XYZ file of C-alpha atoms in Angstrom:
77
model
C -40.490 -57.747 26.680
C -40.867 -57.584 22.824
C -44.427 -57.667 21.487
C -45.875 -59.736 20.814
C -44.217 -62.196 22.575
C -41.224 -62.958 25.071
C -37.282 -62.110 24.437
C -34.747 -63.654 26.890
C -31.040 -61.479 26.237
C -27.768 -63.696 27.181
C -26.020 -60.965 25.486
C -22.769 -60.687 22.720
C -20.595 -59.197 25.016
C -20.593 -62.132 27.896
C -20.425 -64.425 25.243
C -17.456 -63.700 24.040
C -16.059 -63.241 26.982
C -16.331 -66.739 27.866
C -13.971 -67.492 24.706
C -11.679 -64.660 25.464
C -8.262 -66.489 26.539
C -8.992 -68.998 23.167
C -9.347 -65.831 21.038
C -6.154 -64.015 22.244
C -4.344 -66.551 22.207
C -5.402 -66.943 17.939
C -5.852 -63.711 16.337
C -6.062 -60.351 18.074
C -8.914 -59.364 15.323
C -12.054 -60.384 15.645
C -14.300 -61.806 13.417
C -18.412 -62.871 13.783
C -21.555 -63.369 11.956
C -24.493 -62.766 13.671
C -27.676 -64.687 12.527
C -31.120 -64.421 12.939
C -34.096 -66.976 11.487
C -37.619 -68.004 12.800
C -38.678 -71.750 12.850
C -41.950 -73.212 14.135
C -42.070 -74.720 17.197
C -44.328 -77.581 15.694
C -47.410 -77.768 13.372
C -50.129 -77.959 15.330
C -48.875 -74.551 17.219
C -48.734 -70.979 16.260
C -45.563 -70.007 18.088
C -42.475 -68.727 16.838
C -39.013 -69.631 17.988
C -36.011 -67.134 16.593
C -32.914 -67.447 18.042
C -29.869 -64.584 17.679
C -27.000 -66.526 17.022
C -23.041 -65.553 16.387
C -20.947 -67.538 15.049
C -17.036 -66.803 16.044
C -15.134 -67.617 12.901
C -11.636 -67.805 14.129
C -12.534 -70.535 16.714
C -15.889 -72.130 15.018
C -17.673 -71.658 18.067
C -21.793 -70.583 17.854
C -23.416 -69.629 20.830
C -26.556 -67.485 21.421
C -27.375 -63.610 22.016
C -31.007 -63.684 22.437
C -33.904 -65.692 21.985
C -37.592 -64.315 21.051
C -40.671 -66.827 21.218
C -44.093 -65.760 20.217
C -47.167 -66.489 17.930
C -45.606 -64.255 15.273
C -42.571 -62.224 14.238
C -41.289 -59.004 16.880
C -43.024 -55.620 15.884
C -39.424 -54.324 16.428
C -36.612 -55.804 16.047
């Protein structure tokens, strides 16, 4: 749990490795960006949405690390 509100963790590592026979195939290096930004769920609500995305360059492929929802940003990231 992250205060104040709830963090679900899919994680970078499995990610990836759902990509892995693509990647090796391309480019033995590497090469992410990982993003983070907050959006509101709607107007009439409080709560938070922030997904932790990466984006795979070599491949174009986004998928999610984590996802935090609460009524404001994580104490700690």
């Amino acid at each position: 749990m992250v205060v104040p509100g709830k963090y679900v963790h899919f994680g970078l590592k499995d990610g990836l490795q759902n990509y892995s026979e693509i990647l090796l195939l391309i480019d033995p290096q590497l090469i992410i960006q990982i993003s983070v930004d907050g959006l509101p769920i709607s107007k009439s609500s409080g709560t938070q949405f922030w997904p932790i995305l990466c984006f795979v360059v070599q491949i174009s492929v986004v998928f999610p690390i984590g996802i935090y929802v609460g009524e404001e940003k994580p104490k700690d990231c």
